[in-house]
Coordinates of C-alpha atoms in Angstrom, one line a residue:
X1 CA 107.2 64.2 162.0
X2 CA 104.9 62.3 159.4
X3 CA 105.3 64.0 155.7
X4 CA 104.8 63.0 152.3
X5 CA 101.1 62.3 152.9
X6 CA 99.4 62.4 149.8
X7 CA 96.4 64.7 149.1
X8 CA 92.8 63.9 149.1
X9 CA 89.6 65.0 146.9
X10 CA 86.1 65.9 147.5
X11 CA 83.0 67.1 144.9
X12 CA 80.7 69.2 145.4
X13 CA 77.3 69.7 143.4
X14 CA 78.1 72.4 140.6
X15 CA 81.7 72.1 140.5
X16 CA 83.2 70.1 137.7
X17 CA 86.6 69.8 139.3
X18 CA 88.0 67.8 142.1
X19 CA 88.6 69.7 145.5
X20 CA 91.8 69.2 147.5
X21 CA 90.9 68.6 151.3
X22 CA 93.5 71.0 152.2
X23 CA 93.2 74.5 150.7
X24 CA 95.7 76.6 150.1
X25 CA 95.5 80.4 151.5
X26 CA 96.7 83.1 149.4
X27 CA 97.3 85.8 152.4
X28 CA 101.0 85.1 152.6
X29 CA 101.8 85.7 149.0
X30 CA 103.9 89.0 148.4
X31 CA 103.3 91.5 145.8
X32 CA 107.2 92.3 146.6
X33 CA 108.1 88.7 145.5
X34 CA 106.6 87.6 142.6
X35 CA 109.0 85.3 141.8
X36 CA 108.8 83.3 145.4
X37 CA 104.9 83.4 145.3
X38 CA 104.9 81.5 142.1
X39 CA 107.4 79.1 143.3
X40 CA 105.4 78.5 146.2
X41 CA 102.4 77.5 144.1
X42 CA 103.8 75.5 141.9
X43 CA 105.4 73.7 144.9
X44 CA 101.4 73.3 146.1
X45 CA 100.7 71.7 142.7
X46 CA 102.9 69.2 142.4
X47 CA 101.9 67.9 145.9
X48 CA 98.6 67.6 144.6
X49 CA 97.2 71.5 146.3
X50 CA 95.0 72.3 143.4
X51 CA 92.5 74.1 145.3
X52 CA 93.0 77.9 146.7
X53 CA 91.5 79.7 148.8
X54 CA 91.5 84.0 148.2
X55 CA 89.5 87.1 148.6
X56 CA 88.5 90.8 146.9
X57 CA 89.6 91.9 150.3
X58 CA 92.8 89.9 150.8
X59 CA 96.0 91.9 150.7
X60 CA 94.2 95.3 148.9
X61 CA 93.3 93.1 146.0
X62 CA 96.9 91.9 145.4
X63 CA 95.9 88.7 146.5
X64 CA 93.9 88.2 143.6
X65 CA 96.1 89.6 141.3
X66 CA 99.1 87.4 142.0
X67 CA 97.5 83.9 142.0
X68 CA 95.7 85.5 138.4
X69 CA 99.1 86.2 137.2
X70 CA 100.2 82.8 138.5
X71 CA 97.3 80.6 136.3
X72 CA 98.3 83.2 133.5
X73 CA 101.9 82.1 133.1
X74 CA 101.3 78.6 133.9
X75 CA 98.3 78.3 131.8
X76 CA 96.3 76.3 134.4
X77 CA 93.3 77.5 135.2
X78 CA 91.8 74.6 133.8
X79 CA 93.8 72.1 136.6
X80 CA 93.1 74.2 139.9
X81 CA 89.6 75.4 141.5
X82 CA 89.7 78.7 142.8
X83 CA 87.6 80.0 145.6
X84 CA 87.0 83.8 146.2
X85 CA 85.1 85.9 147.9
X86 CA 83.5 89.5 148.0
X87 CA 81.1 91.8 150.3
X88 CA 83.3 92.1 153.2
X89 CA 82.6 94.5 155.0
X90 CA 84.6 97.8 155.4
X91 CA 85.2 100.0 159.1
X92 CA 82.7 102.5 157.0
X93 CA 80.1 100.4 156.2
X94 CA 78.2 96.5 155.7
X95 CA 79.0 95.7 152.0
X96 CA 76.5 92.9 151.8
X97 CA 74.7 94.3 149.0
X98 CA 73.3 93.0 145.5
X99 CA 75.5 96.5 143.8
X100 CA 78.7 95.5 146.1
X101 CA 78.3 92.2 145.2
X102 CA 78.3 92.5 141.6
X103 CA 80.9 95.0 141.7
X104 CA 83.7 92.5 143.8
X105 CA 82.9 89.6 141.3
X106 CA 83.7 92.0 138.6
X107 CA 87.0 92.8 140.2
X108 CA 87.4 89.6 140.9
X109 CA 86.9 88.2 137.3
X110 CA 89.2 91.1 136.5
X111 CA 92.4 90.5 138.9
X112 CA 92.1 87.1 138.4
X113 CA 91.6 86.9 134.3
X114 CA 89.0 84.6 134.3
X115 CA 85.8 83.8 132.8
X116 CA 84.0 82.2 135.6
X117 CA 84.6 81.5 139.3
X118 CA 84.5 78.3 140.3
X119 CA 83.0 78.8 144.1
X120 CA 82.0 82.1 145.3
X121 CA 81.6 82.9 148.6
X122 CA 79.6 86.1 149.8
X123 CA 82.6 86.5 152.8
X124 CA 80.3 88.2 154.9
X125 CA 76.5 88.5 156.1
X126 CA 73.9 91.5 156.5
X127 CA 71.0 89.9 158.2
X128 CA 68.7 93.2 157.6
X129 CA 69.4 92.4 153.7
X130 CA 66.4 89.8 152.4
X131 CA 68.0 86.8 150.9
X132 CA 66.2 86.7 148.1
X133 CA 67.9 89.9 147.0
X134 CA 71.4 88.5 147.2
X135 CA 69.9 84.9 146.0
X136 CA 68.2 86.3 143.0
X137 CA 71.8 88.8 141.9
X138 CA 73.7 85.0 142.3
X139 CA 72.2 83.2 140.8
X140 CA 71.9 85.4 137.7
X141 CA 75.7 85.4 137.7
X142 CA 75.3 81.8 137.8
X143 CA 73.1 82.2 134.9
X144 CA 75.4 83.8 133.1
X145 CA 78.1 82.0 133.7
X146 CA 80.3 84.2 135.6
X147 CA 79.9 81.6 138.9
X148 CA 80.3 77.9 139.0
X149 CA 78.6 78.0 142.5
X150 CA 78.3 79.6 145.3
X151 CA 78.8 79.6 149.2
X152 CA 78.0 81.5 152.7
X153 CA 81.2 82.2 154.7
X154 CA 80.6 83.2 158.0
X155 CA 76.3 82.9 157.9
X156 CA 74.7 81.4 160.4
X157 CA 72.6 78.1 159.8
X158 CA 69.3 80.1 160.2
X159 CA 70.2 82.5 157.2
X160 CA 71.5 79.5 155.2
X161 CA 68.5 77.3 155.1
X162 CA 66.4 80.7 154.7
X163 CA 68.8 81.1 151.8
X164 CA 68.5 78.1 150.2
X165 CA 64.4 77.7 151.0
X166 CA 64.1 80.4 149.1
X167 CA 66.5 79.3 146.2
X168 CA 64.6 76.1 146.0
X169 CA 61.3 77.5 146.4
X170 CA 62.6 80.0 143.0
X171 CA 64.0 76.9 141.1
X172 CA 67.8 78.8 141.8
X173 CA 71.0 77.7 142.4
X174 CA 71.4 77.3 146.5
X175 CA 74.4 77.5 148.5
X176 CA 76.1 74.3 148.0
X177 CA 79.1 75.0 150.9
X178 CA 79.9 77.4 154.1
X179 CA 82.7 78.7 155.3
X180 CA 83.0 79.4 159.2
X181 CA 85.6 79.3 161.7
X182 CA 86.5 75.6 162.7
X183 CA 89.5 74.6 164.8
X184 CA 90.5 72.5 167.7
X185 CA 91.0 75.6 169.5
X186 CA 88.1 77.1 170.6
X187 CA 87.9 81.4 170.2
X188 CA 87.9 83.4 173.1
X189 CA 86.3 86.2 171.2
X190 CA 85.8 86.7 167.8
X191 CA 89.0 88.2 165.9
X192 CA 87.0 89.8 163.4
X193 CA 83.6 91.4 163.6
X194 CA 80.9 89.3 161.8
X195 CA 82.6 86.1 161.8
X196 CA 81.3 83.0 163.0
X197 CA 82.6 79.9 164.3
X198 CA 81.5 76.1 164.7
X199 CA 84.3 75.3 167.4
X200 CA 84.1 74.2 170.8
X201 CA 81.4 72.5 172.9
X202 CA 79.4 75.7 172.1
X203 CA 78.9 74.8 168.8
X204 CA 78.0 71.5 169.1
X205 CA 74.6 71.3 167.9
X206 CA 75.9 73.6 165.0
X207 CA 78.1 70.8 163.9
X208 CA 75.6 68.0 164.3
X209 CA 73.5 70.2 161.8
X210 CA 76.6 69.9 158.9
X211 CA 77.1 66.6 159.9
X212 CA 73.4 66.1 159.1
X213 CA 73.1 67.7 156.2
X214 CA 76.3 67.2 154.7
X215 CA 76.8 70.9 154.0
X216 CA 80.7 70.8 152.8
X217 CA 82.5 72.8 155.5
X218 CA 85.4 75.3 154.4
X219 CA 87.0 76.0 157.6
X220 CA 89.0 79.2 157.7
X221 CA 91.9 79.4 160.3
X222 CA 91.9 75.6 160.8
X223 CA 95.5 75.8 162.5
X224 CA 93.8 78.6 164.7
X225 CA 96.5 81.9 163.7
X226 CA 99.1 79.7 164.6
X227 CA 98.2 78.1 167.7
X228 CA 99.2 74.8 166.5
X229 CA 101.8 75.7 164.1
X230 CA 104.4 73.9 167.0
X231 CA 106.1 77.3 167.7
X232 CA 103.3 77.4 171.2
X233 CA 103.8 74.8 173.5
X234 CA 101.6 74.0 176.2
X235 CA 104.5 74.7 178.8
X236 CA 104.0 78.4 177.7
X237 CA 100.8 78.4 179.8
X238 CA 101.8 80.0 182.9
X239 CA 104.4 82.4 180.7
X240 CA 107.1 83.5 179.2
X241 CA 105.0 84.1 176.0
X242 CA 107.9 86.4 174.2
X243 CA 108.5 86.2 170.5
X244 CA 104.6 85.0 170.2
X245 CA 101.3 86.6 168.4
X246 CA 99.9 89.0 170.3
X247 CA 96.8 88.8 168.4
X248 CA 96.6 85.0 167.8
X249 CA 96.7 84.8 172.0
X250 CA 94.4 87.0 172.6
X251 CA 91.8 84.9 169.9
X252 CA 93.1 81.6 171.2
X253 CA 95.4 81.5 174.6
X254 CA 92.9 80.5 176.7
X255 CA 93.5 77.9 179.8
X256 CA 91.0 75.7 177.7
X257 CA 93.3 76.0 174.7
X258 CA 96.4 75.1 176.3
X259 CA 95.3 72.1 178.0
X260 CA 93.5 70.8 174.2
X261 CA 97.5 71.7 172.9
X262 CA 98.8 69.6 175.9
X263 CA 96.8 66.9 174.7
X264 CA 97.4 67.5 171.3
X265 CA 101.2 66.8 171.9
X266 CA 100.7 63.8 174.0
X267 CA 98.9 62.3 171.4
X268 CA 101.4 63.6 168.6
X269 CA 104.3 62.3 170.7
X270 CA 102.4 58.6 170.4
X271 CA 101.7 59.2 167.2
X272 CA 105.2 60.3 165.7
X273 CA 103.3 63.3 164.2
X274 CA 102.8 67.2 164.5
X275 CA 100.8 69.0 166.6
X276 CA 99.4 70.8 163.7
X277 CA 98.6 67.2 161.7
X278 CA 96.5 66.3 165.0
X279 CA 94.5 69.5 165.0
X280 CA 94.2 69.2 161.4
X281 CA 93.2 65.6 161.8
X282 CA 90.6 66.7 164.5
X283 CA 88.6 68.4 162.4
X284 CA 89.2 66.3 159.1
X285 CA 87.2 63.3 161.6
X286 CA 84.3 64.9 162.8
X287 CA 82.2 62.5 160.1
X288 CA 81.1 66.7 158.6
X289 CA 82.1 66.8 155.1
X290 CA 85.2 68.9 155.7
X291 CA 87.8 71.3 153.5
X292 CA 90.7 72.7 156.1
X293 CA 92.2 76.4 154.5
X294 CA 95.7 76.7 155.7
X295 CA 98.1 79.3 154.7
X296 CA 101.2 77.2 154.6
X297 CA 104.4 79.5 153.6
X298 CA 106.5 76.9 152.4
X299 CA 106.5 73.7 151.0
X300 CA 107.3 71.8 153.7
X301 CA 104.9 73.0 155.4
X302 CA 101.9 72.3 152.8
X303 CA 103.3 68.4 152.9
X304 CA 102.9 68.4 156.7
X305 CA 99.8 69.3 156.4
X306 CA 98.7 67.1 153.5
X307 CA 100.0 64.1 155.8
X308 CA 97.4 65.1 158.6
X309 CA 95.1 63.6 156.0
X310 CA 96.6 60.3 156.7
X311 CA 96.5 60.7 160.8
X312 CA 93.3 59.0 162.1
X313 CA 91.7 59.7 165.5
X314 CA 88.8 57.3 167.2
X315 CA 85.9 58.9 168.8
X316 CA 87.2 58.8 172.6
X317 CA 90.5 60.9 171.3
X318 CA 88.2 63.2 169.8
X319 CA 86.2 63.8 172.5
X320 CA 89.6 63.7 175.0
X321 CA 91.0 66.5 173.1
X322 CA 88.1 69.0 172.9
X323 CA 88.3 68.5 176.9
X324 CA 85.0 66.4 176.5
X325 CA 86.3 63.4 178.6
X326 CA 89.3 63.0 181.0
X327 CA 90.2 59.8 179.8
X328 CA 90.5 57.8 176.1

């Protein structure tokens, strides 16, 4: 298995800090644990993880509240970036709203005792809600300094460039990154309502557009729930499936899926790496201007996927392992 990669940066307009390529995911920290959540961080740090990934909606706030407590006691808010998100939507009701909106960044300044956020993303999208009302409650936030920048998870391209028409039209701040679904494994169905995805031959044309324009891509379940964490195998195809996700194979155990993961492990067998490094790699070389979120649990586990960053793949393997071509 190839470890001890070492981690890579990006920039993006508005942000004054450097971006780690792989973001960490703040879903498996436990309220319970404080003392292991912490350690896990600072184990991220020191590999160079200095970018993570959270929500208003993520583990009932908690979440928030840990990695706040975490830059409190380390005093190092200042080193990492941190990306949150509000307007998620709840089973009672679409919470893409300028009041909801305001009121999760408040919350969010609050559980995570900060000033400012450094990228905010609105997590979800309402397309009967005008952009310019969410546009013109951002960027005000922007204005006064409670957001570095900001970003559209799950929004489709239409509503983005509507979005930022509009911000550049106003002289506002536009959304300078989006935040969809992007995997080797392509979804069956969606495994949350309102998401979106760029995976899969479906999306091509959606990926030629990022590739285009060089929106930076935060891509949320990169390692697909799991799929190619190693613990699936492409054997498992035909069954026994015990001791597995029920909810990750229902998103992602398609026939399509395990023949990509069959390929996957030829190619990681030639390449002496993970099956997770080449599905992190596939995405990483897509020539779009990628940021994978993973939600490592352990150190080792962060390292393997830092070392994806070194795996490289040429065109033909890409196209082989999306099932575009029988042959590479």
């Amino acid at each position: 298995m190839s470890e001890g990669g070492r981690m890579k940066y990006g920039q993006i307009t508005g942000i004054d800090k450097p971006i780690a390529r792989i973001v960490q995911g703040t879903t498996m920290l436990d309220p319970g644990d404080i003392d292991a959540s912490f350690a896990l961080l600072d184990a991220i740090v020191e590999q160079g993880g200095t970018t993570f990934d959270t929500a208003q909606s993520y583990l009932d706030g908690n979440a928030e509240r840990i990695l706040g407590r975490w830059m409190a006691a380390r005093r190092n808010h200042d080193r990492v970036l941190v990306i949150t998100k509000g307007c998620h939507h709840t089973q009672d009701r679409q919470r893409v709203t300028p009041f909801d909106l305001t009121a999760d960044l408040h919350d969010s300044l609050a559980r995570l005792g900060v000033e400012r956020i450094d990228l905010y993303f609105l997590h979800r999208d309402n397309p009967d809600i005008p952009v310019e009302e969410l546009i013109g409650v951002l960027d005000a936030h922007i204005g006064a300094g409670k957001i570095g920048a900001i970003g559209a998870s799950n929004w489709s391209i239409e509503r983005i460039q509507e979005a930022n028409r509009y911000a550049r039209e106003q002289g506002m701040q536009p959304f300078v990154a989006s935040s969809p679904n992007f995997s080797l494994a392509d979804q069956v169905t969606a495994p949350w309502p309102s998401t979106v995805s760029i995976s899969g031959p479906r999306a091509a044309d959606a990926r030629a557009w990022y590739r285009t324009t060089r929106m930076p891509i935060f891509a949320w379940s990169s390692l697909a729930h799991g799929f190619w964490s190693g613990l699936v195998r492409s054997e498992m195809r035909d069954g026994p499936v015990d001791g597995l996700d029920p909810f990750m194979l229902e998103i992602y155990g398609s026939p399509e899926n395990f023949e990509r993961l069959c390929r996957a492990e030829i190619l990681a067998a030639e390449r002496e790496c993970s099956v997770a490094q080449i599905a992190l790699a596939f995405i990483l070389e897509q020539q779009c201007d990628v940021y994978a979120v993973s939600g490592s649990r352990s150190p080792g586990e962060f390292a393997e996927n830092v070392a994806a960053l070194d795996v490289t793949l040429s065109n033909a393997e890409l196209d082989w392992l999306d099932l575009l071509a029988n042959e590479r």
